[in-house]
Tab-separated table of N, CA and C in Angstrom:
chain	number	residue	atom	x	y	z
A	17	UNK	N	-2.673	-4.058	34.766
A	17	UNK	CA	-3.329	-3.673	33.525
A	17	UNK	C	-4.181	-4.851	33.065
A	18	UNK	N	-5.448	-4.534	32.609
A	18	UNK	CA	-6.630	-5.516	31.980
A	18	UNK	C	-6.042	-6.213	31.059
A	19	UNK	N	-6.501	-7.755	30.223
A	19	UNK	CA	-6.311	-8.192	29.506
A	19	UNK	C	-6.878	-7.596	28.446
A	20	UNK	N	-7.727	-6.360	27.756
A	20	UNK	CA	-9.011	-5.815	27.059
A	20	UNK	C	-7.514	-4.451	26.625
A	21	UNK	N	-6.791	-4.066	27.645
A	21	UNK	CA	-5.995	-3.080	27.236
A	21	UNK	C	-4.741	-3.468	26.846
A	22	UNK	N	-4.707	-4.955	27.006
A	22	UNK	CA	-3.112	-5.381	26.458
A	22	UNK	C	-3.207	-6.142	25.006
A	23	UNK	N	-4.699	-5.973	24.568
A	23	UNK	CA	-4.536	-7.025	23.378
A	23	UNK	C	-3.990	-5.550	22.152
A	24	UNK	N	-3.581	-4.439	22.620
A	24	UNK	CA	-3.193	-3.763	21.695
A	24	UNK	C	-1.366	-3.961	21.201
A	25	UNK	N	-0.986	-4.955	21.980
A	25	UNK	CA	0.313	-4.663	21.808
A	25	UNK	C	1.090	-5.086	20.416
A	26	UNK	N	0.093	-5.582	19.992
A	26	UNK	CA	0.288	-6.346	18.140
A	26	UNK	C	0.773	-4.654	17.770
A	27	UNK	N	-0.298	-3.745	17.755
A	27	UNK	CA	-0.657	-2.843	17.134
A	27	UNK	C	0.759	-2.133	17.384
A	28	UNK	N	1.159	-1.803	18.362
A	28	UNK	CA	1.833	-0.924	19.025
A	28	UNK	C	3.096	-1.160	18.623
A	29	UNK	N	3.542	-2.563	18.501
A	29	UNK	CA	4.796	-3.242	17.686
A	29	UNK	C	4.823	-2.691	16.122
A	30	UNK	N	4.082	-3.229	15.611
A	30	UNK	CA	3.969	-2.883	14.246
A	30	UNK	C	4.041	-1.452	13.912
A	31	UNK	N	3.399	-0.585	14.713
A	31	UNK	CA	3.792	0.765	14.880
A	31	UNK	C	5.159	1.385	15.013
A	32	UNK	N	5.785	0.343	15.575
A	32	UNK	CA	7.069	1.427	16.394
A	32	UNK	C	8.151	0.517	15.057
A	33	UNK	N	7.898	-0.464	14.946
A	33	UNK	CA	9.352	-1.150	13.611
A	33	UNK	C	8.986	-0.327	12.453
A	34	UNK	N	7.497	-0.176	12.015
A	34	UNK	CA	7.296	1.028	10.406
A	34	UNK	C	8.274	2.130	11.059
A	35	UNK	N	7.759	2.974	12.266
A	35	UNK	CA	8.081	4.654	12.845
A	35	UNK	C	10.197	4.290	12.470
A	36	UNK	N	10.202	3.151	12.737
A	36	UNK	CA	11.729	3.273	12.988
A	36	UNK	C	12.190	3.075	11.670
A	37	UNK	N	11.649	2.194	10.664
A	37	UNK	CA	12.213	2.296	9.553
A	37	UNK	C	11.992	3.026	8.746
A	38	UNK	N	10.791	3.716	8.805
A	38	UNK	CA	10.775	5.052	8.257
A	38	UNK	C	11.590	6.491	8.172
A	39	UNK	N	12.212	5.866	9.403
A	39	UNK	CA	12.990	7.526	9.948
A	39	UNK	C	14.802	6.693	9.773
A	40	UNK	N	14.610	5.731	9.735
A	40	UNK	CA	15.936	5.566	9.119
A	40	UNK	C	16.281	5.283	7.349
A	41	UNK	N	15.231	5.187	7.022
A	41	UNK	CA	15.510	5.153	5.679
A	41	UNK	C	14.611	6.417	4.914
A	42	UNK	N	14.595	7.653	5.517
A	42	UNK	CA	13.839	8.615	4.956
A	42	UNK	C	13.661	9.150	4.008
A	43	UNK	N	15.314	9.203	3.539
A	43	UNK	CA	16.018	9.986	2.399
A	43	UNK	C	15.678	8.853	0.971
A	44	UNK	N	15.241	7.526	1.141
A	44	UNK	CA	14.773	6.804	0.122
A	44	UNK	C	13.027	7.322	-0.334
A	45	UNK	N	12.833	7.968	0.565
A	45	UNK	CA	11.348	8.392	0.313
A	45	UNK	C	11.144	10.104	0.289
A	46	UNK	N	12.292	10.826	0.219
A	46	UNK	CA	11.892	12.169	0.337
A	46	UNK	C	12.556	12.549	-0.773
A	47	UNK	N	12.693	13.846	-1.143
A	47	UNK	CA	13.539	14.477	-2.255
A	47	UNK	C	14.219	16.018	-1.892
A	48	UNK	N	15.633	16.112	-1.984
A	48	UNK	CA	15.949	17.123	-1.683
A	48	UNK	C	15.275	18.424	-2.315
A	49	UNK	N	15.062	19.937	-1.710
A	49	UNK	CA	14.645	20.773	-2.925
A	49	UNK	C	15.987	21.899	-2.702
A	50	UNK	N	16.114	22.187	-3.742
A	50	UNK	CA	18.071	23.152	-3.507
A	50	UNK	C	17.069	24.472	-3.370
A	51	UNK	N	17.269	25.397	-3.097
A	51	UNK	CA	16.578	27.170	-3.684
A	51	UNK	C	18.038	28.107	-3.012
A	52	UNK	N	17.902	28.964	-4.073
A	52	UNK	CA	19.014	30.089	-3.800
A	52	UNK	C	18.673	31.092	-2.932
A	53	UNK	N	17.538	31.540	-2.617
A	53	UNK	CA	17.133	32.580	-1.680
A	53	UNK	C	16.332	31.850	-0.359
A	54	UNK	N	16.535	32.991	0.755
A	54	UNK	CA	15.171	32.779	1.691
A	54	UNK	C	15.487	31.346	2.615
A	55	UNK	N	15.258	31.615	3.646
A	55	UNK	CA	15.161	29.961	5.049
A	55	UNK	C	14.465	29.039	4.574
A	56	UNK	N	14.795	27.884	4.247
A	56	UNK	CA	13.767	26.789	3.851
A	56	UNK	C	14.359	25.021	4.596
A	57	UNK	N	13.249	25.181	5.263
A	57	UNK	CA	13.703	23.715	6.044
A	57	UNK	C	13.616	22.561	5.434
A	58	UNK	N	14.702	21.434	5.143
A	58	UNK	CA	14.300	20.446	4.085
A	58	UNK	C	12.794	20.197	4.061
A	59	UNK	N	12.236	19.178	3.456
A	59	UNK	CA	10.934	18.796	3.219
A	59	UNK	C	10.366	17.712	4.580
A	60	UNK	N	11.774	17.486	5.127
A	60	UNK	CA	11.606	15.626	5.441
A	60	UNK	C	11.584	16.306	7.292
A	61	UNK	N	11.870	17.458	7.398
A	61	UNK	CA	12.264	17.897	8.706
A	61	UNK	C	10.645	17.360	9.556
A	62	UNK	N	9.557	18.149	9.276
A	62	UNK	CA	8.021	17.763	9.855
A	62	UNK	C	7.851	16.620	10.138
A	63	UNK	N	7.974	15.788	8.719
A	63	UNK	CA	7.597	13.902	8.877
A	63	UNK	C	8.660	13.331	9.978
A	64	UNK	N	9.894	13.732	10.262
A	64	UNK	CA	10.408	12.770	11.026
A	64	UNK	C	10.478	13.600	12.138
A	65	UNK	N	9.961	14.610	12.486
A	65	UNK	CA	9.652	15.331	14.143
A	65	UNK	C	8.452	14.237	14.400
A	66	UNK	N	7.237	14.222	13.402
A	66	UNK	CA	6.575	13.295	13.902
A	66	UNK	C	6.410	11.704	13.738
A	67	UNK	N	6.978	11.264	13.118
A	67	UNK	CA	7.433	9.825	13.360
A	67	UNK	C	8.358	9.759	14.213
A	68	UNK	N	9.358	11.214	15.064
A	68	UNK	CA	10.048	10.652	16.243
A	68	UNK	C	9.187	10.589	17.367
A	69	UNK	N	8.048	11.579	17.448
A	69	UNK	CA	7.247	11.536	18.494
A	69	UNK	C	5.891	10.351	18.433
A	70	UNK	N	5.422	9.606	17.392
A	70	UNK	CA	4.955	8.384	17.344
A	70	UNK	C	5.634	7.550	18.044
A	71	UNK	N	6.864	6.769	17.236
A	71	UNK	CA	7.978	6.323	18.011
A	71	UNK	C	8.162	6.196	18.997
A	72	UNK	N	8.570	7.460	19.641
A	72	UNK	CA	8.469	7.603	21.076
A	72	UNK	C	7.299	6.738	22.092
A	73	UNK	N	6.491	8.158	21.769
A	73	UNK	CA	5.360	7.468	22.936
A	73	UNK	C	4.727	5.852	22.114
A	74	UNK	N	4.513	5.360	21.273
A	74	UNK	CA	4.334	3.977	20.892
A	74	UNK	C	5.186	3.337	21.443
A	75	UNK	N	6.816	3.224	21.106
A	75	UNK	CA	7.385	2.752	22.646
A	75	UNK	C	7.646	2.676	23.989
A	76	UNK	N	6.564	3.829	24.587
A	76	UNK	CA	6.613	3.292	25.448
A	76	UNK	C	5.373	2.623	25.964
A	77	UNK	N	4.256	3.073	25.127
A	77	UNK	CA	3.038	1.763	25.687
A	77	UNK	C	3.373	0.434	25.014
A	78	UNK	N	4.093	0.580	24.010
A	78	UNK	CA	4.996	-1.274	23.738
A	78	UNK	C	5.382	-1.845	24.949
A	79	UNK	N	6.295	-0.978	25.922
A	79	UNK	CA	6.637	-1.574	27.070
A	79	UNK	C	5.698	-1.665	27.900
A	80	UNK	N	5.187	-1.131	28.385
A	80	UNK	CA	4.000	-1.275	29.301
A	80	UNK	C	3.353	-2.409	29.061
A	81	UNK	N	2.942	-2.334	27.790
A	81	UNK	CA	2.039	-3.625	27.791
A	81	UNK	C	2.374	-5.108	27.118
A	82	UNK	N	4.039	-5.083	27.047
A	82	UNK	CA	4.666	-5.992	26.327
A	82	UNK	C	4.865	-7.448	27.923
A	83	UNK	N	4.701	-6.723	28.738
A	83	UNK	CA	5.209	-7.975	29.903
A	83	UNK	C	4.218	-8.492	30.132
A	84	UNK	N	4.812	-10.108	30.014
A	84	UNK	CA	3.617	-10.784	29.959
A	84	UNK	C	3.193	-10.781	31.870
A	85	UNK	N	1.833	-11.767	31.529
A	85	UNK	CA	0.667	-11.874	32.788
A	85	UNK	C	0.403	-13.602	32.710
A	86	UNK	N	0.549	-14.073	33.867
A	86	UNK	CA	0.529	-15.440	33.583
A	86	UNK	C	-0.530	-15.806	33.155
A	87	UNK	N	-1.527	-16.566	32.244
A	87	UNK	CA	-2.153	-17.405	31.562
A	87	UNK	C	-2.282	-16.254	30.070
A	88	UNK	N	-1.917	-15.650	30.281
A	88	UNK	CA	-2.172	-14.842	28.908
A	88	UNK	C	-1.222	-15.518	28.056
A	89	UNK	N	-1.764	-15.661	26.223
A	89	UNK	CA	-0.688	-15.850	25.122
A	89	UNK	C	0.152	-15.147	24.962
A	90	UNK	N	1.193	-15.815	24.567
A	90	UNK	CA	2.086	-15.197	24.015
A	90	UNK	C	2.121	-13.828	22.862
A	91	UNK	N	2.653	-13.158	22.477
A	91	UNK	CA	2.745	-12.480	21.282
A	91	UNK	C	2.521	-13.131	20.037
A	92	UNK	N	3.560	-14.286	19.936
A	92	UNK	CA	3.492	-14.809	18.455
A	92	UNK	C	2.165	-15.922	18.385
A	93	UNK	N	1.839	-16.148	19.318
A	93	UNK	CA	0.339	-16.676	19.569
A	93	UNK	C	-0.642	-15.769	19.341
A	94	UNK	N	-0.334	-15.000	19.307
A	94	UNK	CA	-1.833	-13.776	18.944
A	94	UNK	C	-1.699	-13.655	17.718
A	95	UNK	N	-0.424	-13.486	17.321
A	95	UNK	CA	-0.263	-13.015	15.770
A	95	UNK	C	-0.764	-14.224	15.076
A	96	UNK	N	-0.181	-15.548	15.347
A	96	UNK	CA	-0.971	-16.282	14.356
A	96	UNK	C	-2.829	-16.429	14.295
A	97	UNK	N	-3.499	-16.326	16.010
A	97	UNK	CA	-4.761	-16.222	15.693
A	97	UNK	C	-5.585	-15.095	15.047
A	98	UNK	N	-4.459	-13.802	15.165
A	98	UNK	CA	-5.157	-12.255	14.218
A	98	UNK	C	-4.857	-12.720	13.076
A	99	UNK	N	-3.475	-13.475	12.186
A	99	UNK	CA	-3.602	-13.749	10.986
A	99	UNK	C	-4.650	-14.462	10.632
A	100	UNK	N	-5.245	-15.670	10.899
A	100	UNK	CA	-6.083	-16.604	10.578
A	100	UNK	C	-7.528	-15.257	10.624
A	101	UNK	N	-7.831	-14.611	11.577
A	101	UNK	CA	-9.268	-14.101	11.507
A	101	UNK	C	-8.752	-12.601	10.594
A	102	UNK	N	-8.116	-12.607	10.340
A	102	UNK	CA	-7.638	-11.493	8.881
A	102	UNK	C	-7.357	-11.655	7.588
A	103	UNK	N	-7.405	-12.748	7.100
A	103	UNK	CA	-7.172	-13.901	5.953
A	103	UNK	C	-7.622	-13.044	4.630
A	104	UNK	N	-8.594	-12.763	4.821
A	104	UNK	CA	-9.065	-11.790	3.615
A	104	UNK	C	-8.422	-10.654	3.215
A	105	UNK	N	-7.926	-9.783	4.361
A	105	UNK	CA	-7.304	-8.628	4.724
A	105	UNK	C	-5.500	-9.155	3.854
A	106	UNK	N	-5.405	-9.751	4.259
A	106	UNK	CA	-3.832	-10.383	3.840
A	106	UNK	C	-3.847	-10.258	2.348
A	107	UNK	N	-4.831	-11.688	2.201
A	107	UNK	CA	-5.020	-12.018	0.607
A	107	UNK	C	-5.255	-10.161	-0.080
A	108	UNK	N	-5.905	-9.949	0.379
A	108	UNK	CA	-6.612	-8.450	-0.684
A	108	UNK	C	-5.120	-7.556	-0.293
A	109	UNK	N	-3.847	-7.605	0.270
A	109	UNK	CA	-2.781	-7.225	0.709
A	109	UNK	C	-1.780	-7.646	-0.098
A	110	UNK	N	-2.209	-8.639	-0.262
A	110	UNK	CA	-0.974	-9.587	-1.602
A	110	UNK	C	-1.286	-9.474	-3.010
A	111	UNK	N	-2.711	-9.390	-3.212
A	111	UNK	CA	-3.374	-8.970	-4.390
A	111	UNK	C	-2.314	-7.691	-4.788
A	112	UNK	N	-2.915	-6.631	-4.301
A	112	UNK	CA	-2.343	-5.710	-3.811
A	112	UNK	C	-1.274	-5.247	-4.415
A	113	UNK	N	-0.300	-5.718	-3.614
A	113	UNK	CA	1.386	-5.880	-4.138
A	113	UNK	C	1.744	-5.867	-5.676
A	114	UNK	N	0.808	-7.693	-6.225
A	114	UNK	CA	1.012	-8.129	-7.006
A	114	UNK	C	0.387	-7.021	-8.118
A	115	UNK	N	-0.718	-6.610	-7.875
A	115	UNK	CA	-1.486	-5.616	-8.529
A	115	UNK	C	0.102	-4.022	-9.129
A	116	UNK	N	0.275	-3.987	-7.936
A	116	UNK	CA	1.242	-3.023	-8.469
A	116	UNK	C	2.467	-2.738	-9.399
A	117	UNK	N	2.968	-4.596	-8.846
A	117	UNK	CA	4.231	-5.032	-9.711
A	117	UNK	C	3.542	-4.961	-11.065
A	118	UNK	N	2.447	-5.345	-11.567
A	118	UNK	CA	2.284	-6.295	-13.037
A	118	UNK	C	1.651	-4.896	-13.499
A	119	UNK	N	1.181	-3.492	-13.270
A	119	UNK	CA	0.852	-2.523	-13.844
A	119	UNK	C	1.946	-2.440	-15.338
A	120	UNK	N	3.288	-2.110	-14.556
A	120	UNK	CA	4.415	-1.895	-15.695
A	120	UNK	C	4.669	-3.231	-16.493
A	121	UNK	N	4.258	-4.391	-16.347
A	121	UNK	CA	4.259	-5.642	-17.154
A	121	UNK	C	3.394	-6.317	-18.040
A	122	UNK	N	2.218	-6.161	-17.519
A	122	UNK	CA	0.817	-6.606	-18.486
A	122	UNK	C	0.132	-5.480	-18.764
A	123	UNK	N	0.321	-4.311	-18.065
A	123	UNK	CA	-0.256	-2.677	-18.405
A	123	UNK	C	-1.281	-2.721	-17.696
A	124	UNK	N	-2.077	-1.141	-17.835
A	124	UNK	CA	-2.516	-0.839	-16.144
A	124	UNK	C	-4.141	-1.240	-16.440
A	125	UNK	N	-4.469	-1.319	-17.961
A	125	UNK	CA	-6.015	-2.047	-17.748
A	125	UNK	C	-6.442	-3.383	-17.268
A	126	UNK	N	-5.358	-4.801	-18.149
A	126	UNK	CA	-5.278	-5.200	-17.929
A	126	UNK	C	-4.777	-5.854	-16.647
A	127	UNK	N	-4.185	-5.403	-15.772
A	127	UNK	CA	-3.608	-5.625	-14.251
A	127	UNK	C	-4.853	-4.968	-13.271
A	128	UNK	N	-5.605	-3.774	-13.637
A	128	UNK	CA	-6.695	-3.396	-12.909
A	128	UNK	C	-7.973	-4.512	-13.307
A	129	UNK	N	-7.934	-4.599	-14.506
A	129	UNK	CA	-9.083	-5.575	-14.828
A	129	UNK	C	-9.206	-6.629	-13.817
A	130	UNK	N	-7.842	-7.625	-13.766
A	130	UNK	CA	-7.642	-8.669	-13.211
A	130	UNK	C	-7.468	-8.639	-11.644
A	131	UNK	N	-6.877	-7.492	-10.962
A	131	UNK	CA	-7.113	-7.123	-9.631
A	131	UNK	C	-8.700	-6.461	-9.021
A	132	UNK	N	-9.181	-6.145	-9.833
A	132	UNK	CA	-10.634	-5.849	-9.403
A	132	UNK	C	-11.571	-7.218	-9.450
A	133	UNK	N	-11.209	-7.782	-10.345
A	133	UNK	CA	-12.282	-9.171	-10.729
A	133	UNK	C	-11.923	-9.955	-9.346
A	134	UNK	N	-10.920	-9.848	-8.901
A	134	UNK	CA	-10.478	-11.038	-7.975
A	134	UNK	C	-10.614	-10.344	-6.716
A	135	UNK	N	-10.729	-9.110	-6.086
A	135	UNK	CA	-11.773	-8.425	-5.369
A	135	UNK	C	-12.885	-8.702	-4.786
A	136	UNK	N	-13.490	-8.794	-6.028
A	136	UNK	CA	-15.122	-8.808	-6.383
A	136	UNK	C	-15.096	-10.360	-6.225
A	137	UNK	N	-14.422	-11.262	-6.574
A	137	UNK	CA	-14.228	-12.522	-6.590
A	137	UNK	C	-14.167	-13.125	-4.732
A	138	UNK	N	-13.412	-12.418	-4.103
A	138	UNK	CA	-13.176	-12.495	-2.640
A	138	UNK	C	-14.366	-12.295	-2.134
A	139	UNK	N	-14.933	-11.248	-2.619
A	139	UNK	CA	-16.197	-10.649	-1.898
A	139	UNK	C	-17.702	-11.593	-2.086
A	140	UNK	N	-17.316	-12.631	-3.106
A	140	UNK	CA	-18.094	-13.862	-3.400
A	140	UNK	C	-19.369	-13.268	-4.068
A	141	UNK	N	-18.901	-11.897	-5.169
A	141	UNK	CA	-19.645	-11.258	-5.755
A	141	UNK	C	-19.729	-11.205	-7.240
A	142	UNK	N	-18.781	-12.333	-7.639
A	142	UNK	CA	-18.436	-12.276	-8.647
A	142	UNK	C	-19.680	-13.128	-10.008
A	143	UNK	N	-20.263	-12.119	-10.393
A	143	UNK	CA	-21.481	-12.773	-11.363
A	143	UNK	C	-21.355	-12.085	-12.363
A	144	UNK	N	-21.837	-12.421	-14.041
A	144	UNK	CA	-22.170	-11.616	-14.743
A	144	UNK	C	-22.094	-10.142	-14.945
A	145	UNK	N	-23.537	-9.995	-13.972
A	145	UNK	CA	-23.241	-8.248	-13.488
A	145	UNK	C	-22.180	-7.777	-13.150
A	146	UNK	N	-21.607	-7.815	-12.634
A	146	UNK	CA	-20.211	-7.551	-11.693
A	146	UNK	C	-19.115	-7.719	-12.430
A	147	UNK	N	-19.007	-8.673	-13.719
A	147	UNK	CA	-17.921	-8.658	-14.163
A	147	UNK	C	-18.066	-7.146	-15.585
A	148	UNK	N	-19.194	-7.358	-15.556
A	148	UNK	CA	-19.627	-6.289	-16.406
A	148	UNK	C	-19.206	-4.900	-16.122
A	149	UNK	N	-19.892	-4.660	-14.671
A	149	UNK	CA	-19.112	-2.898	-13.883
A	149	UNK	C	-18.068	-3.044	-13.938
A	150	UNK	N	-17.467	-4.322	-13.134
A	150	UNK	CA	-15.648	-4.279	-13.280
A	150	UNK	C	-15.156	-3.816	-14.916
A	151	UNK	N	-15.463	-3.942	-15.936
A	151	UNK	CA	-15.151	-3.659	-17.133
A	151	UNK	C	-15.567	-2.332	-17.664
A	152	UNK	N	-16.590	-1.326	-16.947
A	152	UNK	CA	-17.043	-0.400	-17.264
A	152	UNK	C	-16.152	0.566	-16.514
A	153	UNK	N	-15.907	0.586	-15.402
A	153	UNK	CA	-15.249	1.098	-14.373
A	153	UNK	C	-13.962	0.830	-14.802
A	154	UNK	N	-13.398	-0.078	-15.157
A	154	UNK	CA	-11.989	0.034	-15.577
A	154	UNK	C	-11.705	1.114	-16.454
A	155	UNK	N	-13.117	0.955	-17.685
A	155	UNK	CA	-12.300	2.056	-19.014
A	155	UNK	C	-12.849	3.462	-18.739
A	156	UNK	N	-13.760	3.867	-17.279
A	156	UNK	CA	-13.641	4.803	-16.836
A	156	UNK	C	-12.845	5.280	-16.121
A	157	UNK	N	-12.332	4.746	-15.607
A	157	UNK	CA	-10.807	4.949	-14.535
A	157	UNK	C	-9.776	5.274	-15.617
A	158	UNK	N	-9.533	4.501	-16.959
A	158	UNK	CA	-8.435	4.841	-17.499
A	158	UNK	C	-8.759	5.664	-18.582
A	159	UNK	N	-10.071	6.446	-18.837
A	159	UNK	CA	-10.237	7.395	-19.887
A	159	UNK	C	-9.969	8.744	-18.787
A	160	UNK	N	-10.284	8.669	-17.799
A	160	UNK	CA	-9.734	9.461	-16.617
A	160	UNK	C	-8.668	9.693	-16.637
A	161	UNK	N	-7.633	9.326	-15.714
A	161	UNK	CA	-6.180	8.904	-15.627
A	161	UNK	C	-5.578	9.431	-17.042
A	162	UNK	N	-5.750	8.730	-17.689
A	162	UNK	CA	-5.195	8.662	-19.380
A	162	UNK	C	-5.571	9.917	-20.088
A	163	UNK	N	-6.791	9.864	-20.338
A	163	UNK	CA	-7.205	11.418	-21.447
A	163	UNK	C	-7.053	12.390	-20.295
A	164	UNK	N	-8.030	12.265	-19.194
A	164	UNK	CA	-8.478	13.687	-18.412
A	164	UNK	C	-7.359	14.023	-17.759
A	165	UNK	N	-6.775	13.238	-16.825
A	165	UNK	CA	-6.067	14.063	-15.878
A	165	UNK	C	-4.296	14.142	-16.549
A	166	UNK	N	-4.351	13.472	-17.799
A	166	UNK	CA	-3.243	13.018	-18.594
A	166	UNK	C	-1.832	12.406	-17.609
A	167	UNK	N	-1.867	11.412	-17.045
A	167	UNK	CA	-1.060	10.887	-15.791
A	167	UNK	C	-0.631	9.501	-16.802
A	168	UNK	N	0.821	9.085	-17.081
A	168	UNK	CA	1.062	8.019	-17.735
A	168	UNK	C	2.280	6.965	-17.190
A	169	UNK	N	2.528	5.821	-17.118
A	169	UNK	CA	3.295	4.856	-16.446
A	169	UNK	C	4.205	4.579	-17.616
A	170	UNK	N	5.023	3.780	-17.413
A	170	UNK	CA	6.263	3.228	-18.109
A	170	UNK	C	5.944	2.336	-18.999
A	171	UNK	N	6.885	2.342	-20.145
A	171	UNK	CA	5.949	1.410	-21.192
A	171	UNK	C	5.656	0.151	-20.668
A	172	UNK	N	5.095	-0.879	-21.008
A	172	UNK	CA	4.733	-1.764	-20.395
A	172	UNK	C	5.233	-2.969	-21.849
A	173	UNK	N	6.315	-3.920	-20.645
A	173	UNK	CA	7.265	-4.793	-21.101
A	173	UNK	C	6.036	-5.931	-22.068
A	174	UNK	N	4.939	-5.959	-21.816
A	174	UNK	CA	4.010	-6.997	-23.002
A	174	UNK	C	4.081	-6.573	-24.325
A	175	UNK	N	3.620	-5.195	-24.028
A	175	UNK	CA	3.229	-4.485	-25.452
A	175	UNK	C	4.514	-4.342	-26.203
A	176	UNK	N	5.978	-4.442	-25.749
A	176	UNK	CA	6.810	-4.642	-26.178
A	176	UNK	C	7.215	-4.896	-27.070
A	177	UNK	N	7.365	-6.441	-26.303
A	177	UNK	CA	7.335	-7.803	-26.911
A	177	UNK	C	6.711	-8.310	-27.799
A	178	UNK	N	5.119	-7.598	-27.802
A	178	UNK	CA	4.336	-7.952	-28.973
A	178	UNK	C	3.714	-7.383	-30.154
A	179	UNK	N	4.099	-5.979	-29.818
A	179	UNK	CA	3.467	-4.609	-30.672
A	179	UNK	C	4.767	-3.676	-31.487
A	180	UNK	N	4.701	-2.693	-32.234
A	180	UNK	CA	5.736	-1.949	-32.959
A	180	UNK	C	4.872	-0.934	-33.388
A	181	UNK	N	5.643	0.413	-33.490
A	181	UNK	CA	5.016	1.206	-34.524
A	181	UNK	C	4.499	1.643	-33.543
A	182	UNK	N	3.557	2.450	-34.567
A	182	UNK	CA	1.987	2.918	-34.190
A	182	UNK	C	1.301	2.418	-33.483
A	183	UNK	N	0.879	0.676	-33.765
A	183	UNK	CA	0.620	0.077	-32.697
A	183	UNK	C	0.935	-0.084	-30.827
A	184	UNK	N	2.178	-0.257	-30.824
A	184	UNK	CA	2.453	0.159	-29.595
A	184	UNK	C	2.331	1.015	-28.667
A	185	UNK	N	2.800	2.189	-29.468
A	185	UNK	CA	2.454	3.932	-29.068
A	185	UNK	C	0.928	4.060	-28.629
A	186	UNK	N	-0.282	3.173	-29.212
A	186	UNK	CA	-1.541	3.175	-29.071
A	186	UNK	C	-1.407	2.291	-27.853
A	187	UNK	N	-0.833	1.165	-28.025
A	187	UNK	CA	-1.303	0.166	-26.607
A	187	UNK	C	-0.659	0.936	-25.348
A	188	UNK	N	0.548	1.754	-25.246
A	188	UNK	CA	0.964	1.763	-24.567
A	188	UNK	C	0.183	3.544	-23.537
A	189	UNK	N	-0.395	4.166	-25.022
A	189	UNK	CA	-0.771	5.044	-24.203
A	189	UNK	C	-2.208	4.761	-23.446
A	190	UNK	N	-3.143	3.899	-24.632
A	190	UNK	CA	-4.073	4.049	-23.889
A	190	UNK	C	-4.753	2.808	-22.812
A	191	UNK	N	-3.608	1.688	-22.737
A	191	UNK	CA	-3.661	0.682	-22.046
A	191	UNK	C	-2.845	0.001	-21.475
């Protein structure tokens, strides 16, 4: 086998540890539905026929192309040179994360505000203009979300701490 067809085996790994922890921890991500009448196959039956058949065949081109070839790198040698030429990809990955945790903590304008700016900031786009759309686009996203599609998150532990009343009820619904 070519060196051009084995540089997939990053991929193929990472594939088969999600497929496996997915299908062993399923029931953390699905929801039972009870019904009194009529055949009904849980919900989770489809997703893990096909995450067993991902699984599957992903393990076995893991093997295939997991043995090494003499002068070729190692595995954990590739991974550190794909991390380094993915750096951005990571960072905007950790953003990310962090973006999600601090929604329910600083609230979802403020946490979008600050995850978009630093985006736009990565993208070495960050001017005037730009901080401007980022701010227009935020309170369109959340007059959306919020008034239109009426979709709302958990109070948010700032407004807490710093608001009462009426006040709060306002920060919390519409920011």
């Amino acid at each position: 086998m070519d060196i051009e067809n084995r540089k997939s085996r990053l991929f193929f790994l990472i594939i088969v540890v999600l497929s496996a922890y997915l299908i062993v921890f399923f029931q953390d991500y699905t929801v039972d539905v009870k019904r009194n009448h009529g055949w009904f196959t849980k919900p989770y039956v489809a997703p893990l026929f096909g995450l067993g058949v991902l699984l599957f065949f992903s393990l076995i081109k893991l093997i295939l192309v997991i043995r090494p070839i003499e002068g070729e790198k190692s595995l954990i040698e590739n991974l550190a040179d794909s991390l380094t030429h993915h750096r951005v990809v990571l960072i905007t990955a950790v953003l990310f994360y962090v973006y999600i945790n601090a929604i329910t903590v600083i609230g979802f304008v403020l946490s979008t505000t600050l995850f978009v700016l630093s985006i736009v900031w990565l993208s070495r786009l960050l001017s005037v203009l730009w901080a401007i759309n980022t701010l227009v686009a935020v309170a369109i996203i959340t007059l959306i979300f919020r008034v239109g599609v009426n979709i709302w998150i958990p109070d948010v532990a700032l407004y807490e701490a710093l608001f009462s009343g009426e006040t709060l009820w306002f920060m919390n619904k519409y920011f």
